[in-house]
Short mmCIF file of C-alpha atoms and ligand atoms in Angstrom, two decimals:
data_model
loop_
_atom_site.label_atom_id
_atom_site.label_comp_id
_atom_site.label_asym_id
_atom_site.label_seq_id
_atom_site.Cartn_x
_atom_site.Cartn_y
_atom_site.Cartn_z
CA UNK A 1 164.29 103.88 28.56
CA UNK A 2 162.22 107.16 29.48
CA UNK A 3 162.20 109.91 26.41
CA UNK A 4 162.37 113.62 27.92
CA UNK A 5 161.30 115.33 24.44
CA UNK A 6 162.68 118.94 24.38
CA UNK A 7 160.14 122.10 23.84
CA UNK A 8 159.36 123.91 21.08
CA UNK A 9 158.93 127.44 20.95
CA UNK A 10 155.20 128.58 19.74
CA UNK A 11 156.50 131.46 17.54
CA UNK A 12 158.31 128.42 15.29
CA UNK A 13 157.17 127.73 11.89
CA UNK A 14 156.16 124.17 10.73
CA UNK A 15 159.37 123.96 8.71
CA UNK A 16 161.24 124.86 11.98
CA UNK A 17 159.14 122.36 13.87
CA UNK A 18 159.83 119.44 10.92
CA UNK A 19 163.51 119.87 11.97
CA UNK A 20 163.27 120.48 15.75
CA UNK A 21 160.77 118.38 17.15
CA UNK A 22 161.45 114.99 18.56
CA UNK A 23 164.84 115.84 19.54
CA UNK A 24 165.53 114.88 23.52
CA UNK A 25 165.52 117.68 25.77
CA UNK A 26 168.64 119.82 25.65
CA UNK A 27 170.46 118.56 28.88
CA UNK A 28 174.57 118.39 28.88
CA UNK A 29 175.72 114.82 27.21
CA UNK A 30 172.12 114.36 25.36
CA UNK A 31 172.08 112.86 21.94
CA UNK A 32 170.58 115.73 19.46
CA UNK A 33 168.95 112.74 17.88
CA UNK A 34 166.18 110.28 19.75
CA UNK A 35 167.51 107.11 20.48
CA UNK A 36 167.17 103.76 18.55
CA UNK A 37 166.09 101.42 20.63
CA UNK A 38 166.17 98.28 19.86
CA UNK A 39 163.96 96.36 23.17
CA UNK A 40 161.44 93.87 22.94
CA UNK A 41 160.94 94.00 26.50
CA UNK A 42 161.67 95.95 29.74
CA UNK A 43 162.73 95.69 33.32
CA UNK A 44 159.61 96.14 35.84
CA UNK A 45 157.85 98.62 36.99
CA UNK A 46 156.32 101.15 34.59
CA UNK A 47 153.41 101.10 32.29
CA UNK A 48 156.18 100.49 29.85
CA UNK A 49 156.45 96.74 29.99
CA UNK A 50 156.97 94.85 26.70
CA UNK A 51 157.59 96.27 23.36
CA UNK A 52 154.47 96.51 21.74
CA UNK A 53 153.62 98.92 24.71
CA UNK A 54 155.60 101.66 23.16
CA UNK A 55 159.14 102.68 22.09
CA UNK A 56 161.51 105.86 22.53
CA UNK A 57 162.02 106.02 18.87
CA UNK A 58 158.30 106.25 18.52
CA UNK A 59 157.13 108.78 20.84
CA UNK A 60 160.11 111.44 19.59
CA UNK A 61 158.38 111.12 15.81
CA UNK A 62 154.54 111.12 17.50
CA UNK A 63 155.92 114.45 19.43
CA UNK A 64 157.44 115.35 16.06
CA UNK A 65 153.89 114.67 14.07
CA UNK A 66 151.36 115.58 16.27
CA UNK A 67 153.45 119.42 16.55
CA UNK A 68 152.73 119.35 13.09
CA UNK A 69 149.56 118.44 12.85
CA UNK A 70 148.00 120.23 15.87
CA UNK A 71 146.63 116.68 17.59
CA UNK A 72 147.81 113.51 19.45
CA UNK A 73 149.95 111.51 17.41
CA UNK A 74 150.04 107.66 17.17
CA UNK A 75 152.35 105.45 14.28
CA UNK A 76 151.79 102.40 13.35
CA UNK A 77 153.29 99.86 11.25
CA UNK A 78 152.11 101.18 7.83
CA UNK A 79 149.31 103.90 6.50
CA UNK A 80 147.21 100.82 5.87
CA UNK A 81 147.72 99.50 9.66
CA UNK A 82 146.62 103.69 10.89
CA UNK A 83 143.79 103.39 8.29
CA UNK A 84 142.17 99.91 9.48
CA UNK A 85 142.41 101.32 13.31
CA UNK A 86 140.76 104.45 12.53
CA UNK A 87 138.22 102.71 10.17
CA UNK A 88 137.36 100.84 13.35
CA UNK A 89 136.29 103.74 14.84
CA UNK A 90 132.78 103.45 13.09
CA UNK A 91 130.81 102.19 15.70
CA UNK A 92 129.37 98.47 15.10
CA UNK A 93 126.43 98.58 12.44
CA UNK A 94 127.16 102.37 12.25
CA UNK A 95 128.01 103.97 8.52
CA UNK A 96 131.44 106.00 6.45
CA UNK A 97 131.05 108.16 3.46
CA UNK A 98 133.64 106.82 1.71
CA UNK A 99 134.89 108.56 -1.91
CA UNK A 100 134.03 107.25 -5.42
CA UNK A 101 138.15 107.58 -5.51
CA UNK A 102 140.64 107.49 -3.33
CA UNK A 103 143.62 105.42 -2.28
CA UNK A 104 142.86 101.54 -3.43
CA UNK A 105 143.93 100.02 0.00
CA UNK A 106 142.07 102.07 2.22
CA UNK A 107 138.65 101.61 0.18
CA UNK A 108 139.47 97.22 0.79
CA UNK A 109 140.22 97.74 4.52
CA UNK A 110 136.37 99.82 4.53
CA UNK A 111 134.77 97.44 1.77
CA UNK A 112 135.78 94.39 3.89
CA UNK A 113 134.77 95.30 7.14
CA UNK A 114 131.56 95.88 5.37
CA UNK A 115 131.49 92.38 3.16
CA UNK A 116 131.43 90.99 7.05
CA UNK A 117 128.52 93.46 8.04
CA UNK A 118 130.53 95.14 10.53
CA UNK A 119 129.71 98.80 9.02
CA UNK A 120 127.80 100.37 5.85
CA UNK A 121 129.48 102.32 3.19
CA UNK A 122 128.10 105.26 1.09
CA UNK A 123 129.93 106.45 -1.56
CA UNK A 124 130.70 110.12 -2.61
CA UNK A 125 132.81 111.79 -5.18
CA UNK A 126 135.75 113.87 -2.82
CA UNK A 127 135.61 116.97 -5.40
CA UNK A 128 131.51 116.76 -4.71
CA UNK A 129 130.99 118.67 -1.15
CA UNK A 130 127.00 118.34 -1.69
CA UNK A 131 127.16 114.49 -2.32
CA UNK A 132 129.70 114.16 0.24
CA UNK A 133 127.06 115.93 2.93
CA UNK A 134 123.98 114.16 1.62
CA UNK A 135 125.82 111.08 1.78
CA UNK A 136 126.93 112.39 5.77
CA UNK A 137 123.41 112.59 7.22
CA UNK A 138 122.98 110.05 9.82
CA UNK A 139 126.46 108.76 8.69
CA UNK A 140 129.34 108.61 11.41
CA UNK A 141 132.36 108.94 9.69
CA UNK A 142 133.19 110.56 6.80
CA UNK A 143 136.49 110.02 5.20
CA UNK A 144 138.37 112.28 2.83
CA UNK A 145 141.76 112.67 0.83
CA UNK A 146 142.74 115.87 1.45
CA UNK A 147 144.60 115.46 -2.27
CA UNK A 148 143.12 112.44 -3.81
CA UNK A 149 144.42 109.50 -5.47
CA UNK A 150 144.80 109.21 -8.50
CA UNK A 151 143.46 112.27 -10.35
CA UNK A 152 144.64 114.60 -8.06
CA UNK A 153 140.95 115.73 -6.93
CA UNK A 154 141.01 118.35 -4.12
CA UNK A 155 138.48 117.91 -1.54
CA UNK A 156 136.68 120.89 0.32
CA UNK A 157 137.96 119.60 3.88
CA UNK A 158 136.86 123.16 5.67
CA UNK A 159 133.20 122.61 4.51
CA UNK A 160 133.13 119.06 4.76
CA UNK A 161 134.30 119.09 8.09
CA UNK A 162 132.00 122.09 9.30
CA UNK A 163 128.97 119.88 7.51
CA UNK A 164 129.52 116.66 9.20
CA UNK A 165 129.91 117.96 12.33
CA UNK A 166 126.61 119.76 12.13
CA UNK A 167 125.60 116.13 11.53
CA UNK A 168 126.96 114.71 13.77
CA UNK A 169 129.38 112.99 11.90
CA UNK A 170 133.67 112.83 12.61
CA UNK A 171 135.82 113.64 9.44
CA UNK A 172 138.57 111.54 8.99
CA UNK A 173 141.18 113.14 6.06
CA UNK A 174 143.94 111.17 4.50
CA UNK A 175 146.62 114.13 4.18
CA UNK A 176 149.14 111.98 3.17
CA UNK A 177 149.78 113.91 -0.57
CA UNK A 178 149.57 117.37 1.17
CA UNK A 179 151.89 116.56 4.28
CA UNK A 180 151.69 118.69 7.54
CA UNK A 181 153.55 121.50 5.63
CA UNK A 182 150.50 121.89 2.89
CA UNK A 183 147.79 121.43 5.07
CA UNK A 184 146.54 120.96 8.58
CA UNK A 185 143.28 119.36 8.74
CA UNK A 186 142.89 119.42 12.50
CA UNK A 187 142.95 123.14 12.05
CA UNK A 188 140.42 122.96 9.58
CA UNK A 189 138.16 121.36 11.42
CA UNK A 190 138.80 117.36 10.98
CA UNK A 191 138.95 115.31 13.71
CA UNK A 192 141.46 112.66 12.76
CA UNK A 193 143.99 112.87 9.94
CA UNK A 194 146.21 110.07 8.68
CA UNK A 195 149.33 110.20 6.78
CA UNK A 196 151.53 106.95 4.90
CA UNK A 197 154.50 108.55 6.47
CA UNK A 198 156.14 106.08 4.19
CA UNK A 199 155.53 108.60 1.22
CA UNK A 200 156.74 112.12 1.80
CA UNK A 201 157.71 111.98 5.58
CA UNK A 202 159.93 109.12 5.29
CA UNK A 203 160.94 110.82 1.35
CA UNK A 204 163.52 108.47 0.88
CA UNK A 205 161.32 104.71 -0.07
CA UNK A 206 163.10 103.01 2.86
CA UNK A 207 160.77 102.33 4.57
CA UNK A 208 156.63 101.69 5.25
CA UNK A 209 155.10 103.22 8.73
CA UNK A 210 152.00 105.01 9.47
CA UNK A 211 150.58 108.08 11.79
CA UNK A 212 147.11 108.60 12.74
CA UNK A 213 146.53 112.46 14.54
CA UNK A 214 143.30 113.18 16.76
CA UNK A 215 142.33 116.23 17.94
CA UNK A 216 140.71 114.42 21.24
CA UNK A 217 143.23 112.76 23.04
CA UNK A 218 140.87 109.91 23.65
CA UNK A 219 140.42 109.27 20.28
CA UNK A 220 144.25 108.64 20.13
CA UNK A 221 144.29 106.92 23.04
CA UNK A 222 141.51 104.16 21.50
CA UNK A 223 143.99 104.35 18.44
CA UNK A 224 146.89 102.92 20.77
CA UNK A 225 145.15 100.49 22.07
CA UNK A 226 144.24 99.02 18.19
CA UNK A 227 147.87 99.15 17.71
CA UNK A 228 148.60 97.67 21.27
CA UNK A 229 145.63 94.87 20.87
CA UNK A 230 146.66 94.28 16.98
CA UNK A 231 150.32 94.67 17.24
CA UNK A 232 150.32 96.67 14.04
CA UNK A 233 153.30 98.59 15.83
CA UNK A 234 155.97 100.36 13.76
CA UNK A 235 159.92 99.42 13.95
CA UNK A 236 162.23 101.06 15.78
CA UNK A 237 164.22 101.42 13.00
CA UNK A 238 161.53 102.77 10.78
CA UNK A 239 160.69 105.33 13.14
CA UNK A 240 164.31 106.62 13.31
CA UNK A 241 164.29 107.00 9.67
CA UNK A 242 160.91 108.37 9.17
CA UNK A 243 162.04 110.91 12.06
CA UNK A 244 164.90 111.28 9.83
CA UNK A 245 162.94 111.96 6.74
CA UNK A 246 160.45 114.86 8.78
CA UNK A 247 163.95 116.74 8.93
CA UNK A 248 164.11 117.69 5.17
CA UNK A 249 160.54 117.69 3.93
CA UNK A 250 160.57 121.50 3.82
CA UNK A 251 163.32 121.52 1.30
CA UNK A 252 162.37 118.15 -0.50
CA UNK A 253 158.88 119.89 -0.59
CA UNK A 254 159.90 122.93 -1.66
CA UNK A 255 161.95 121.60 -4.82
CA UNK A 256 159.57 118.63 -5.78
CA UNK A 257 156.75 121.14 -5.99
CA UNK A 258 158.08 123.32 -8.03
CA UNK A 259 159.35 120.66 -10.37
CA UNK A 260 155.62 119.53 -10.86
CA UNK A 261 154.26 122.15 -11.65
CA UNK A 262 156.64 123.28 -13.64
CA UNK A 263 156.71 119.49 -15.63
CA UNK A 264 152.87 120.17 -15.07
CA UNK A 265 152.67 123.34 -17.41
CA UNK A 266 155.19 121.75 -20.26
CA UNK A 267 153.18 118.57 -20.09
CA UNK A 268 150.06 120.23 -20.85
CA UNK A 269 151.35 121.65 -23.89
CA UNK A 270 153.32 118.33 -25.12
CA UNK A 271 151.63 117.13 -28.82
CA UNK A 272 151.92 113.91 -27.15
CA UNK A 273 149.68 114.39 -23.87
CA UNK A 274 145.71 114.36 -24.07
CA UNK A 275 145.56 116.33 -20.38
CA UNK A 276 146.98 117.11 -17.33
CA UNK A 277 145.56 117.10 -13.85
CA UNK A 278 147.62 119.00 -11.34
CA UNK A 279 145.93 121.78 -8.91
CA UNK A 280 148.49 124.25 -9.60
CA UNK A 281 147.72 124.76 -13.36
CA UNK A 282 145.71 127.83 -13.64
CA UNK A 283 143.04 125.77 -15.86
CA UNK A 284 142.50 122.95 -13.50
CA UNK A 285 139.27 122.40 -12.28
CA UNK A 286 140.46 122.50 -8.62
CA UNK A 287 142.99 125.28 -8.85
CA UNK A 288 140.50 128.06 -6.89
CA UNK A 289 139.80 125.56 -4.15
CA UNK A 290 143.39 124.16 -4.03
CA UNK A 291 144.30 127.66 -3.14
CA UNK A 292 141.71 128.06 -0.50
CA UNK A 293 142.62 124.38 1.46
CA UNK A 294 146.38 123.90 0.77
CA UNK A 295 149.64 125.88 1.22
CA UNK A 296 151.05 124.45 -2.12
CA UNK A 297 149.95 122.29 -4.83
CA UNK A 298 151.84 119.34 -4.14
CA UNK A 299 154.40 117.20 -5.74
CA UNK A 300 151.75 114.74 -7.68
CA UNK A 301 150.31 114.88 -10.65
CA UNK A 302 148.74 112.61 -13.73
CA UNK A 303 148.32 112.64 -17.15
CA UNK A 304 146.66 110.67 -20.58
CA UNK A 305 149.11 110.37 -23.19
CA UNK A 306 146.97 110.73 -26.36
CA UNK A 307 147.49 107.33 -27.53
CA UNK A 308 146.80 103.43 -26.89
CA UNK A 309 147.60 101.70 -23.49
CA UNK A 310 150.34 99.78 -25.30
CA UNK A 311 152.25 103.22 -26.38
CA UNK A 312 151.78 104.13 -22.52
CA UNK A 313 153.45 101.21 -21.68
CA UNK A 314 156.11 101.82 -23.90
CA UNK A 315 156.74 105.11 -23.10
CA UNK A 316 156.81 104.05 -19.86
CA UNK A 317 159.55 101.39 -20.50
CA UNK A 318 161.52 104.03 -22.85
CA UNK A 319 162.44 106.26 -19.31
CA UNK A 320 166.11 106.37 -18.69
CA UNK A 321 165.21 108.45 -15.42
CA UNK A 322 161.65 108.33 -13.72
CA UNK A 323 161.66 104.82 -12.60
CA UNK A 324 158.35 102.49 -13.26
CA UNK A 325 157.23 101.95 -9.93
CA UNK A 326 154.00 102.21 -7.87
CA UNK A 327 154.41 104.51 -4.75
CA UNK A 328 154.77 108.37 -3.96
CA UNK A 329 157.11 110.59 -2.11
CA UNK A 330 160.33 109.50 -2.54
CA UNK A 331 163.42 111.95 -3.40
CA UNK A 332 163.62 109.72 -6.43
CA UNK A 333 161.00 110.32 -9.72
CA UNK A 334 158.53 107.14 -9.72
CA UNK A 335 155.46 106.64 -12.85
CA UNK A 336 153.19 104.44 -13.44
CA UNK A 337 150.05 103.60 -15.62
CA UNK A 338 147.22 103.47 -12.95
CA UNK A 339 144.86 101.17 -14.58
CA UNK A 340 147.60 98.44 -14.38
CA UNK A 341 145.63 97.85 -10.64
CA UNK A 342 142.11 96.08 -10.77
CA UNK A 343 141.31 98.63 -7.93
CA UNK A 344 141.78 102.01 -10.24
CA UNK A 345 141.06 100.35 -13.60
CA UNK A 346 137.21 100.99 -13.43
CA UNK A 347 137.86 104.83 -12.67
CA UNK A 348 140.92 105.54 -14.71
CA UNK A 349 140.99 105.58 -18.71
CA UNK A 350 144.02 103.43 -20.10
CA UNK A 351 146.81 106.35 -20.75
CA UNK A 352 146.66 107.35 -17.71
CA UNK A 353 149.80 108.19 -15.64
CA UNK A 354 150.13 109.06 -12.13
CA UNK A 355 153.58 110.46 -11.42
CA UNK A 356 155.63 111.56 -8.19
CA UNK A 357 157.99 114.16 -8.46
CA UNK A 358 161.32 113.64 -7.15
CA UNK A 359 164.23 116.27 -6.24
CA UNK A 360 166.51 115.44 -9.51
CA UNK A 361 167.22 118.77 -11.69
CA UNK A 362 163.76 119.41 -13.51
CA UNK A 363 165.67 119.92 -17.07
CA UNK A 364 166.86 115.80 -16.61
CA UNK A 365 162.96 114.84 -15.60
CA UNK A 366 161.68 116.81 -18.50
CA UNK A 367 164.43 115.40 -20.93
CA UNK A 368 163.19 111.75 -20.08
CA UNK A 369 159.66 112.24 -20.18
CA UNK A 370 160.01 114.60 -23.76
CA UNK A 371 162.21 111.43 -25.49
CA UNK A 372 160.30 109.18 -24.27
CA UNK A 373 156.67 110.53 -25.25
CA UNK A 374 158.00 110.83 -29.17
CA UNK A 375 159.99 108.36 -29.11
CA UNK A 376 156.96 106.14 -27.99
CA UNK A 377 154.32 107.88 -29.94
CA UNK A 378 155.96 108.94 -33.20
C1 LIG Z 1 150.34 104.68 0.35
C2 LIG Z 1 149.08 105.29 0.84
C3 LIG Z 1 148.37 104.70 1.88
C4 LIG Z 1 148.79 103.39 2.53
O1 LIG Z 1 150.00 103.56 3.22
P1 LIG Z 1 151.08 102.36 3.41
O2 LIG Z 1 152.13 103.02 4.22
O3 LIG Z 1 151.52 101.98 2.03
O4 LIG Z 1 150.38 101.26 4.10
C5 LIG Z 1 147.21 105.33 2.32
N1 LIG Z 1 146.78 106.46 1.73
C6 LIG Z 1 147.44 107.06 0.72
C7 LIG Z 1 146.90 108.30 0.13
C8 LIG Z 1 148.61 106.49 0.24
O5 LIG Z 1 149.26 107.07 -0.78
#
């Protein structure tokens, strides 16, 4: 089945685009919503042969994502499946700049293609522009989190980008906590960004899938054929709901944001909390440079509770709301102590908790979390 997307008017905001794009083209009798289609093979003749060749469902929410992010779109089955085929864009023998921290997965995908002496890793702290471009000399990709994992560290991207190019270098940028709407790396001079669309694009934790955007078209066209050659393709299914998702991110955006920073601001006052790190409080160490790179401060933040790891995990336990469960994005409130995971326990204190805003009323969220702290810590 042959996908006629429709065409979006330049003058259109991204939050107009999040809802528009990917729709078929407006012909009498068209669904306003890309087809699910459920194929694992095709009649002959086009290049369209077999399923893992390509799929309406997927090219309406690549049109939809590479609008956004300014670049040539490709999904795959996961965030992890777009990671590993753009980590295998390092030439063989050739070297990333990897951060100190950064999402868990995506440092094993790197650090095992380099156990195997396919590639060499450097590492650099993401906050650190200097180390980062010391660490990019002769390098040939260096890979950032636009927002990082998991103390919310902002990364320069603009003069990251503009260094490694000088040396020759590509910049990869995991966007996935800023979205499209916060930030658009492509535009700030990146040449591939990645997003788990199964965090804020899907918003709903139905679902895992994964998007890789290139500014050359030939980079994204070496990215399809990883996902043709590895089969990490995503459902058709998945893309329909991940499409689905794009649709509200504005508003699930919108609200989520300002429910962090607002828990942000009472948190950081609680007796009970040692710190808070979210960009959007004026005192945070990345607040100037979060305003500089991103269009909001996101929906993500952590904290230390001022007490033991076992209190943490009883506060945790004591939450009637927030639910205690790893992952991001989701309309619904998720927590969790980070240093639970072998991967973030060496950079992480004990007390630490990394939380995802949801869209529930912000007087519920900061109900839980206020009974819960003294409850636990009194
Ligand atoms: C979740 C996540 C990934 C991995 O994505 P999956 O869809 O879970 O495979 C990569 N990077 C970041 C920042 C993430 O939060």
């Amino acid at each position: 089945m042959t996908y006629q997307h429709r065409d979006l008017d330049p003058t259109w905001t991204a939050e107009t685009v999040a809802v528009q794009a990917g729709r078929p083209a407006r012909v009498p009798g068209a669904g306003v919503n890309p087809p699910v289609h459920l194929s694992a093979t095709y009649l002959h003749d086009t290049d369209l042969a077999y399923g893992r060749d390509g799929n309406a469902g997927w090219a309406a929410l690549e049109d939809a994502l590479g609008a956004l992010d300014g670049g040539t779109a490709v999904t795959f089955s996961s965030g992890l499946a777009a990671a590993t085929a753009i980590a295998d864009l390092v030439p063989t023998g050739g070297t990333v700049v990897l951060p100190t921290v950064a999402y868990y997965g995506v440092l094993n995908v790197v650090e095992r293609m380099a156990e195997r002496g396919r590639l060499t890793i450097r590492r650099a702290a993401p906050d650190d522009t200097d180390a980062v471009l010391a660490a990019a000399d002769g390098a040939d990709v260096v890979w950032v989190e636009s927002i990082a994992n998991p103390l919310i560290a902002v990364a320069d991207v603009p003069a990251i980008a503009a260094g490694a190019r000088d040396r020759g270098a590509l910049t990869v940028v995991d966007a996935t906590f800023a979205t499209p709407l916060r930030q658009r790396p492509l535009d700030l001079g990146a040449d591939v960004v990645m997003h788990s669309a199964t965090k804020l694009v899907g918003g709903h934790s139905d679902l895992l899938l994964g998007v890789a955007v290139a500014r050359d078209p030939a980079i994204a066209e070496v990215l399809r054929t990883h996902r043709h050659d590895h089969g990490a393709i995503p459902g058709a299914l998945e893309a329909f709901l991940a499409t689905r998702g794009l649709r509200t991110l504005g508003v699930r955006l919108d609200r989520a944001e300002a429910s962090a920073g607002e828990l942000a601001r009472r948190l950081a006052s609680h007796p009970h909390v040692a710190r808070v790190n979210y960009p959007g409080l004026a005192g945070d160490a990345q607040h100037e440079r979060a305003k500089q790179v991103l269009r909001g401060f996101g929906t993500m933040l952590s904290f230390d509770v001022s007490g033991t790891a076992e209190q943490t995990e009883d506060f945790l336990a004591r939450l009637r709301l927030v639910a205690h469960a790893t992952s991001l994005g989701g309309v619904e409130s998720l927590i969790e102590r980070r240093a639970r995971w072998a991967g973030d326990a060496g950079t992480v204190g004990p007390t630490l908790c990394r939380m995802s805003v949801g869209i529930e009323d912000v007087e519920d969220l900061w109900r839980d979390l206020d009974t819960a702290l003294v409850d636990a810590l009194s």
